[in-house]
Each structure stands twice: as structure tokens, then as C-alpha cells.
CSV table of C-alpha atoms and ligand atoms in Angstrom, one decimal:
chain,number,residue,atom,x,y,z
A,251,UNK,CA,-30.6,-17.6,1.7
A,252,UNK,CA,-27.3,-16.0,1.9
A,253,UNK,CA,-28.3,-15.2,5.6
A,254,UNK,CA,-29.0,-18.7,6.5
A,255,UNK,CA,-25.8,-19.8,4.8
A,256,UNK,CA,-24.0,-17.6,6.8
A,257,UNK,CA,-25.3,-19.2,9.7
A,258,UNK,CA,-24.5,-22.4,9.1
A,259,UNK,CA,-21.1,-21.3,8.1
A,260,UNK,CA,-20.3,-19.8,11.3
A,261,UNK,CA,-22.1,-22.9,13.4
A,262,UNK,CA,-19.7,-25.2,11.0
A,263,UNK,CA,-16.8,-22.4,11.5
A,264,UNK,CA,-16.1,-23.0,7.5
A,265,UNK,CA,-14.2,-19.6,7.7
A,266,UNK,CA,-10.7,-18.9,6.8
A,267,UNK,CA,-8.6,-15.9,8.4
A,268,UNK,CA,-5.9,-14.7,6.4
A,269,UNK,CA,-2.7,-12.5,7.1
A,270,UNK,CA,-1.7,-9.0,5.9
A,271,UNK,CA,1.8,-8.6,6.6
A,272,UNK,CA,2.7,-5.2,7.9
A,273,UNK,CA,6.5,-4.1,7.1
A,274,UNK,CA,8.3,-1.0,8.7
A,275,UNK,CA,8.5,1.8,6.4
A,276,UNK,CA,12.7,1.9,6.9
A,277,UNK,CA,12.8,-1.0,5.1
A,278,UNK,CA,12.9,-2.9,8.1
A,279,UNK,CA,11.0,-5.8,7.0
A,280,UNK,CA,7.9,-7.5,8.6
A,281,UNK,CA,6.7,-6.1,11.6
A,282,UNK,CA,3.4,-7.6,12.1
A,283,UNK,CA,0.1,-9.1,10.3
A,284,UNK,CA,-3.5,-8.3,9.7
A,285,UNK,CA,-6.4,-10.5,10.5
A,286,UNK,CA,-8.6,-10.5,7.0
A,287,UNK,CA,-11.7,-13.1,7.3
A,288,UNK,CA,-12.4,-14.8,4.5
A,289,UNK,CA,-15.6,-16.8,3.3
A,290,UNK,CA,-15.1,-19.3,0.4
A,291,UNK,CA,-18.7,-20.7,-0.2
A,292,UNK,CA,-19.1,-24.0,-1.7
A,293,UNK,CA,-20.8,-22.6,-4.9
A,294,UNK,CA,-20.8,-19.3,-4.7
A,295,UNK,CA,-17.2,-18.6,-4.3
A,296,UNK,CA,-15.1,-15.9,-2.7
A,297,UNK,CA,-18.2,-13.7,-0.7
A,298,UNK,CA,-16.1,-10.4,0.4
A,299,UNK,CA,-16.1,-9.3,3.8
A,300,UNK,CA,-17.6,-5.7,2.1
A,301,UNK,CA,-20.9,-8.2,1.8
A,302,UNK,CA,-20.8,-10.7,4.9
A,303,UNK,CA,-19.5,-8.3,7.4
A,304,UNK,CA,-22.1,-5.8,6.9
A,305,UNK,CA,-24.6,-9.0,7.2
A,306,UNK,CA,-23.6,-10.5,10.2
A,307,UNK,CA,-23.5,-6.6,12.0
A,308,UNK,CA,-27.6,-6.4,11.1
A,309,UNK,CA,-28.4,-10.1,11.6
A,310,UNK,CA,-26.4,-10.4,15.2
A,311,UNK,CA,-24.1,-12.4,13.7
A,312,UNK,CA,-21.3,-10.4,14.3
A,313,UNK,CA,-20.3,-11.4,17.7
A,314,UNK,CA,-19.7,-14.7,16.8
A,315,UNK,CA,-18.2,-14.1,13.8
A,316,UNK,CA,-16.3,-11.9,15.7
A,317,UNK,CA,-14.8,-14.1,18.5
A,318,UNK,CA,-14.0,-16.9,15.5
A,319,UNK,CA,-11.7,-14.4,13.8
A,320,UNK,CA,-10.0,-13.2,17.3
A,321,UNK,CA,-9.5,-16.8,18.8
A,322,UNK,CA,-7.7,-18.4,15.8
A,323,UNK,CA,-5.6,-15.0,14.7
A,324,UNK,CA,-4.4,-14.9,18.1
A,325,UNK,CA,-3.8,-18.7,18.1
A,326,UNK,CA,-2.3,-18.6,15.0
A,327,UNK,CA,0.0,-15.1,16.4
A,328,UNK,CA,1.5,-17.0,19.3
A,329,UNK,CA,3.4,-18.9,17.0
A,330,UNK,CA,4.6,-15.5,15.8
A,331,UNK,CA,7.1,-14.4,18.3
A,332,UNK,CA,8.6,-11.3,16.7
A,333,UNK,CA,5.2,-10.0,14.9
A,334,UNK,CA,2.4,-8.1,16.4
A,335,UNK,CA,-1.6,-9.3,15.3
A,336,UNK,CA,-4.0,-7.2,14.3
A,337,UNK,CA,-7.9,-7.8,14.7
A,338,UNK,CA,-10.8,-5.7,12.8
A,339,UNK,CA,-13.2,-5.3,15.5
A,340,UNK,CA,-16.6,-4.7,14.0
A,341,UNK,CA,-18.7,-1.4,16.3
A,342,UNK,CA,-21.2,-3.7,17.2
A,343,UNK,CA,-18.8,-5.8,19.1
A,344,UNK,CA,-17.5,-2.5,20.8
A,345,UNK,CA,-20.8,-2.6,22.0
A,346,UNK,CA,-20.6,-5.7,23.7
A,347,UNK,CA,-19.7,-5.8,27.0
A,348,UNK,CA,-18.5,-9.2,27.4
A,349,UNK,CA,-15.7,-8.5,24.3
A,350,UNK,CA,-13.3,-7.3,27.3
A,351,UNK,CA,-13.5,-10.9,28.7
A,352,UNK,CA,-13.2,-12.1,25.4
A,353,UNK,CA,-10.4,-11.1,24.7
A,354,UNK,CA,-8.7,-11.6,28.0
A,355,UNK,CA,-9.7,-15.1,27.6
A,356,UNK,CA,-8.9,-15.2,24.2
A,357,UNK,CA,-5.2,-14.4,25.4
A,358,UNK,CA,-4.7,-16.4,28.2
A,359,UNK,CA,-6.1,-19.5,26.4
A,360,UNK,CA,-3.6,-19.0,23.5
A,361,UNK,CA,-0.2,-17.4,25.7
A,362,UNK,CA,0.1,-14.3,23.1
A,363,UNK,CA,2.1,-11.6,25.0
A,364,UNK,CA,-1.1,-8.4,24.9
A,365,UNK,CA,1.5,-6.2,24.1
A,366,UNK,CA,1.4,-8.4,20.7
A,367,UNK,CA,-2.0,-7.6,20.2
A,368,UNK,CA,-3.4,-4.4,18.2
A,369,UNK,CA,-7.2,-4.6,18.1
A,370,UNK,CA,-8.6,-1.9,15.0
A,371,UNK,CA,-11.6,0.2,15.3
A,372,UNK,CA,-13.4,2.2,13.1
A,373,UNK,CA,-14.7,5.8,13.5
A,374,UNK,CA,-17.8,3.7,13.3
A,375,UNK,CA,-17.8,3.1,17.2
A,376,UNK,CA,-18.1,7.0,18.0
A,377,UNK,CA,-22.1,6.9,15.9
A,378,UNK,CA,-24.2,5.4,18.7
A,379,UNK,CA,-22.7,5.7,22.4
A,380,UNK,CA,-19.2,7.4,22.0
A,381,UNK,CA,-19.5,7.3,25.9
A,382,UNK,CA,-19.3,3.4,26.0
A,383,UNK,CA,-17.3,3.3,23.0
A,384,UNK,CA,-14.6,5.4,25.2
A,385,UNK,CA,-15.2,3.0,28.5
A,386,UNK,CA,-14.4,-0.2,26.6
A,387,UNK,CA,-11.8,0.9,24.8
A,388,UNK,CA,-9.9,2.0,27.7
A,389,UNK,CA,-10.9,-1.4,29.3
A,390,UNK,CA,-9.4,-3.0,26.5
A,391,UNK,CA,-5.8,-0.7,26.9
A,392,UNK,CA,-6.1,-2.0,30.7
A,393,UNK,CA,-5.0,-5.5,29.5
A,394,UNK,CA,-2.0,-4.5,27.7
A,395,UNK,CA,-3.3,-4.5,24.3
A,396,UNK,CA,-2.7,-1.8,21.4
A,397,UNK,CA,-5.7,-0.2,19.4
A,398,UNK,CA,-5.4,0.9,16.1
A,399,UNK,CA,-7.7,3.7,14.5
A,400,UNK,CA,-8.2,2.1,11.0
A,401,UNK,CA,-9.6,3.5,7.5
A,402,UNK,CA,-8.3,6.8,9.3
A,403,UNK,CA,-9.8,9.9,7.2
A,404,UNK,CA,-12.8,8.7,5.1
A,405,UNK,CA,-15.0,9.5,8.7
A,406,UNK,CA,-16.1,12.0,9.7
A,407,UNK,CA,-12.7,12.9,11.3
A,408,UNK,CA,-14.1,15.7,14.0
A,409,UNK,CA,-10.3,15.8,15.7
A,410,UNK,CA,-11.5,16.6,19.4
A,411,UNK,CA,-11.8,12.5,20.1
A,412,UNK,CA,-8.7,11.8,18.6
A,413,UNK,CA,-7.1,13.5,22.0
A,414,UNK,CA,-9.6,11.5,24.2
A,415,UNK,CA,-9.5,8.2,22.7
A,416,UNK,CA,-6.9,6.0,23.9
A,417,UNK,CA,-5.5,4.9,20.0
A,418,UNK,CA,-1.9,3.9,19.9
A,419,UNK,CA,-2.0,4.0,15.9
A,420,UNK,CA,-3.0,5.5,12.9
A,421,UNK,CA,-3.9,3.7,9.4
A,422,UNK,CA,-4.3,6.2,6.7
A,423,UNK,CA,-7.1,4.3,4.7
A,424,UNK,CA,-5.7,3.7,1.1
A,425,UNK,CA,-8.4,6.0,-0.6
A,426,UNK,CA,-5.4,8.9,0.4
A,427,UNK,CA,-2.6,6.5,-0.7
A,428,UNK,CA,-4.3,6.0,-4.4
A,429,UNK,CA,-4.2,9.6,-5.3
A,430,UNK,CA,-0.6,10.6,-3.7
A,431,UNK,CA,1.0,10.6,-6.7
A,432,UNK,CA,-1.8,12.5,-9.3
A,433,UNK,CA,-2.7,14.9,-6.8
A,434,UNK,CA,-0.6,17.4,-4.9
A,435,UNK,CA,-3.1,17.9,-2.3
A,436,UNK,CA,-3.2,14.1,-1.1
A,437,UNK,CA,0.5,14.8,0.2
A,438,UNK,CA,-0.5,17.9,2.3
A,439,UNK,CA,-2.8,15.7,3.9
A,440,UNK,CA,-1.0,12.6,4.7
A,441,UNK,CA,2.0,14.9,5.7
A,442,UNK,CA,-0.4,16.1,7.9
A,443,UNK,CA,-2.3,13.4,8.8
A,444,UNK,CA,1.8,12.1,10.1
A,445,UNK,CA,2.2,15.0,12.1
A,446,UNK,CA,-1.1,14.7,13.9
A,447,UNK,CA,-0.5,11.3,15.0
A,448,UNK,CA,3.2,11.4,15.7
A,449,UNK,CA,2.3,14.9,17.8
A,450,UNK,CA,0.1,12.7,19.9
A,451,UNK,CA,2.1,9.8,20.1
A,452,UNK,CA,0.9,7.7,17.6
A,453,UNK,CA,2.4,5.2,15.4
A,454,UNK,CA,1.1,6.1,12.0
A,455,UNK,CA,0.4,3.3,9.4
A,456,UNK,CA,-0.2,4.1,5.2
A,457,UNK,CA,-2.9,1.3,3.7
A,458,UNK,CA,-3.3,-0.4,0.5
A,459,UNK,CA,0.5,1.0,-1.0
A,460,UNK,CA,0.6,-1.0,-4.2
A,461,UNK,CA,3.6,0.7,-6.1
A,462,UNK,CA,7.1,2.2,-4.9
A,463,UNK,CA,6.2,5.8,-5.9
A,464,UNK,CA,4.0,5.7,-2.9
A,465,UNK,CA,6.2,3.4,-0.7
A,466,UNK,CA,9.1,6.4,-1.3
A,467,UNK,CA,6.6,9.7,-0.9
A,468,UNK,CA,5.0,7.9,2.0
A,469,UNK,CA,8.6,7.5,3.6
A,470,UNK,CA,9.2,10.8,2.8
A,471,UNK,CA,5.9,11.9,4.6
A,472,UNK,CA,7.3,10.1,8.1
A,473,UNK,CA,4.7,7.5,8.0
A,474,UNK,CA,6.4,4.3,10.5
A,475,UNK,CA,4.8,1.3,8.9
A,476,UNK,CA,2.9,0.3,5.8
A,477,UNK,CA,1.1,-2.1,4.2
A,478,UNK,CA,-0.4,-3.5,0.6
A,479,UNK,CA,-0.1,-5.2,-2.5
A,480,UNK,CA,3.7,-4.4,-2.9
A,481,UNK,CA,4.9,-6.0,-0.3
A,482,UNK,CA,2.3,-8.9,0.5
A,483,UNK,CA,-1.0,-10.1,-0.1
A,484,UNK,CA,-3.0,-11.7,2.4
A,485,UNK,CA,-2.5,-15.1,3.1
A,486,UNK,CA,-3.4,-18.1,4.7
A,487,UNK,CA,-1.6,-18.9,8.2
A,488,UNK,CA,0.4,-21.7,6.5
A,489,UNK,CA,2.4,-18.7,4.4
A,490,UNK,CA,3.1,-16.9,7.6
A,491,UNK,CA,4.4,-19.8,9.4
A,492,UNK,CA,6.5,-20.6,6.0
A,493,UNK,CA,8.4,-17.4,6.5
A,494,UNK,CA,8.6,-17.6,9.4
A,495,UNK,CA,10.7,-20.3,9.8
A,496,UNK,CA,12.7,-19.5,6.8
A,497,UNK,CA,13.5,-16.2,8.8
A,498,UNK,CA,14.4,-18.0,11.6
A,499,UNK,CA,16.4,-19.9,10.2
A,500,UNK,CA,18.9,-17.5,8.1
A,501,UNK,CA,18.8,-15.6,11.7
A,502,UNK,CA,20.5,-18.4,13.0
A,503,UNK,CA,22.6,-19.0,10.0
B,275,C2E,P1,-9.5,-3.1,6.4
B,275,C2E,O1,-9.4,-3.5,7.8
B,275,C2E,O2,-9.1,-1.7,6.1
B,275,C2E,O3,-8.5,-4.1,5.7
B,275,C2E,C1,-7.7,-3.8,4.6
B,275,C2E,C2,-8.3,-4.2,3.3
B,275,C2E,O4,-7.5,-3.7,2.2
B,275,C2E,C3,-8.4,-5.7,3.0
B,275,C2E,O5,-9.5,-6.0,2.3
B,275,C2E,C4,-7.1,-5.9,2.2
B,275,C2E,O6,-7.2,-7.1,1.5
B,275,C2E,C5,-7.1,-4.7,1.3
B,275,C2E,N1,-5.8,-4.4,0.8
B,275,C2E,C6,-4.6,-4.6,1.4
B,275,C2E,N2,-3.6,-4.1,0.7
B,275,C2E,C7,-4.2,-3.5,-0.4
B,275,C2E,C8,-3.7,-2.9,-1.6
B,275,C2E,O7,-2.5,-2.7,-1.8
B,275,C2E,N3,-4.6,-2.5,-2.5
B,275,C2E,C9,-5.9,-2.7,-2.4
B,275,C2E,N4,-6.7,-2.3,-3.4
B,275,C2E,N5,-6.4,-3.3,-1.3
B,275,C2E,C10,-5.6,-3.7,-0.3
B,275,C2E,P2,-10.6,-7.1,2.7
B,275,C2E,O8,-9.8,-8.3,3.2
B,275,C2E,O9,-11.5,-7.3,1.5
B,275,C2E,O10,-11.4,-6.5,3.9
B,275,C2E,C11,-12.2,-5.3,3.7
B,275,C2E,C12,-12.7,-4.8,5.0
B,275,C2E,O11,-13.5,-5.8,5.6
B,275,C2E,C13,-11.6,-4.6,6.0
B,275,C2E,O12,-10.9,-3.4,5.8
B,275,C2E,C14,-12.4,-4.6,7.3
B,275,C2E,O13,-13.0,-3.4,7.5
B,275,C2E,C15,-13.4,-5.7,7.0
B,275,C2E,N6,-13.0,-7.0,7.6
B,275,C2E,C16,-12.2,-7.9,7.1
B,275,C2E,N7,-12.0,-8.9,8.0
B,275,C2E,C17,-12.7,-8.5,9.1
B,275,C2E,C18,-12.9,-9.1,10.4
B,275,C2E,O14,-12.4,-10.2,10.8
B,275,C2E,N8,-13.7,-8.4,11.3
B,275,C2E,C19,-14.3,-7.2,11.0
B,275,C2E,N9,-15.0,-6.6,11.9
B,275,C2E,N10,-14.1,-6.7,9.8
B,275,C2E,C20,-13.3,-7.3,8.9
B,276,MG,MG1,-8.2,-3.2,9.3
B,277,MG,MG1,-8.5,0.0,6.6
């Protein structure tokens, strides 16, 4: 039942995208935003994307769910001028051969710059046709737009694709960021987790930081950007634009 409502939910397009802001690890400020679906069913409630997602990949869902998310966050991130967007790209629509149009169309139909964009895979897309996986990726760089490697780590992390994939970025999944500051160990790794990406010139991004400790070791570490619970939640659009403005508007002042 939860398959049909699903369904009816993407036919009705009852979903809400929500944005992560991303801040520079300088202290910078806000740098860009994550796409995060969102599914609030009428009497079941919040349904996380850890449950849906998964069910729209095996019911062939996920392609429509998927061009949804990527029309309105890109709609929503033209109206975002100084912030780049990023997209969760599910490894079934990798598969999809038509997801380069998409998204080409998905751009021109909206006017976001594609040097704006940042479209994250998982090490998901190597499992089935790393092959393909490789062509369309590089068919997506072709357009302009940045891919981020996402949930970087918890994979199975054989380094030899790193150097032939074309990622511009790095997200150290937050499992490594949870245990920086009880184990010594966690450090070595994101330290060199940093190295690795910035050696192949990689922006590196830490996930899911929820207290300063890890903000300050993290900065330490040489990690670029960040993002999590202690700087912003996600949100709907309407938040975003909120700041937005309010940024714009002491910039002025
Ligand atoms: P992800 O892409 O790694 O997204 C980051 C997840 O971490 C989000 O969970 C976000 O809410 C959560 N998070 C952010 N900061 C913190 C923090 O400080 N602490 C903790 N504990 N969590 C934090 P969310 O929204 O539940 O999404 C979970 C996963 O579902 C995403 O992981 C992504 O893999 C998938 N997902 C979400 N939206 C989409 C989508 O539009 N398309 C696809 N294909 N997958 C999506
Ligand atoms: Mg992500
Ligand atoms: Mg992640």
C-alpha cells in the first residue's frame, strides 16, 4: 500500500524538497545548498527518504521521482545567485540514458548557470556497469556541471576509480565525523581522506558536523566546506529565499 501511495504521490507531485545549506569551513558563511526530498503523508507522517528512496529504486519509481527533485531544486537555485545546488542522484538514474538530456533541459528551462550545479553520486553507481557509470558521468561534466562523490568512505573505497572518475568533490559521510572526537584513529583518516582529495584536485566536504569540536578538528584537518546540524537544518525553499534576501540586503547596506 505504501507502494501505491507512492505512486499517487509522485503522479500528484505531493513532495517537498528541502535545503541543506553548505557553509565554507573558513567561516565564510553559506556557500551552497543540498537537495533533501521529503515525503509528508497525510496519515502516516514524515516517511524518510532511507524508506521511499530505496522503494522507488526497486519499483522504477526512481526516475521520476528523480526528475521532480532535479526540476524544482534547480528552479528553486536560480533564484540563488551566489549559492551552488546540490542533487542526490539515485544509481538507477545513472543508469538512464536520457538523465543527460534531463538535465540539460532541466537547466535551460530554469536559466541556472551549470557551473551552479553539483550533481552527487554514490559509490553505488560503480556495482553494475562502472563502464556506463564512467560514460555518463563524463557526459554530465560536458555540460558544465560539478559531481560530488557523496557518503565518501562507508563503500567499498577501492581508490583506483577515484583517479578515473571525473568527481570534483569529496563528502566525508558523517559516520567519520561522529567518532572524530572519541577516537584518535577517525582523525588519521579524515586527514587523510583531505589529502587524497585535495592531491587530486578535489574540493573536500565533512557531513553531518553537529558540534564545534568537530567544526575546529575538521578545519584543522584542511577539509574546504561542511555541513550539518550546527549550522543549519534542512529547510523548505521559503527559508532559503528568507536569507537570502536578508543577505542581500545588509550587502547592500
Ligand atoms: P545524503 O545525501 O548523505 O544527505 C545527508 C543526510 O544527512 C540528510 O538526511 C540530512 O538531513 C542528514 N544530515 C545533515 N546534517 C546532519 C547532522 O548534522 N547530523 C545528522 N545526524 N544528520 C544530518 P536525509 O534528508 O534523511 O536523507 C538521507 C539520504 O537519503 C540522503 O543522504 C540521500 O542519500 C537520500 N536522499 C535524500 N533526498 C534524495 C533525493 O532527492 N534523491 C536521491 N537519490 N536520494 C535522496
Ligand atoms: Mg547527498
Ligand atoms: Mg551523504
Amino acid at each position: 500500500s505504501l507502494l501505491r501511495e507512492l505512486q499517487s504521490a509522485i503522479s500528484l507531485q505531493t513532495f517537498d524538497v528541502h535545503y541543506q545549506p553548505i557553509v565554507a569551513a573558513d567561516g565564510g558563511g553559506i556557500v551552497g545548498v543540498e537537495a533533501l526530498l521529503r515525503w509528508n503523508h497525510p496519515s502516516r507522517g514524515a516517511i524518510p527518504p532511507s524508506v521511499f528512496i530505496p522503494l522507488a529504486e526497486q519499483s522504477g519509481l526512481m526516475s521520476q521521482l528523480g526528475e521532480i527533485v532535479l526540476r524544482r531544486a534547480l528552479a528553486d537555485g536560480a533564484r540563488w545567485p551566489a549559492l551552488s545546488v546540490a542533487v542526490n542522484l539515485s544509481p538507477v538514474q545513472i543508469r538512464d540514458r536520457w538523465l543527460v538530456d534531463l538535465v540539460s533541459v532541466a537547466m535551460a528551462d530554469t536559466g541556472i548557470a551549470s557551473s551552479r550545479v553539483v550533481l552527487e553520486v554514490t559509490e553505488g553507481i560503480l556495482i553494475d556497469n562502472p563502464q556506463e557509470a564512467l560514460q555518463r558521468l563524463e557526459a554530465l561534466r560536458a555540460l558544465g556541471v560539478s559531481i560530488a562523490l557523496d557518503d565518501f568512505g562507508t563503500g567499498f573505497s577501492s581508490l583506483s576509480y577515484l583517479q578515473k572518475f571525473p568527481f570534483n568533490r569529496l563528502k566525508i559521510d558523517r559516520t567519520f565525523v561522529a567518532s572524530l572526537a572519541s577516537s584518535g584513529s577517525t582523525g588519521a583518516i579524515i586527514q587523510a581522506i583531505v589529502t587524497l582529495g585535495h592531491g587530486l584536485g578535489m574540493k573536500v566536504l565533512a557531513e553531518g558536523v553537529e558540534t564545534d569540536e568537530q567544526r575546529v578538528l575538521l578545519r584543522l584537518a584542511g577539509c574546504d566546506e561542511m555541513q550539518g546540524f550546527l549550522f543549519a537544518r534542512p529547510a523548505p525553499a521559503a527559508e532559503i529565499d528568507k536569507f537570502m534576501t536578508r543577505a542581500g540586503r545588509s550587502a547592500v547596506a
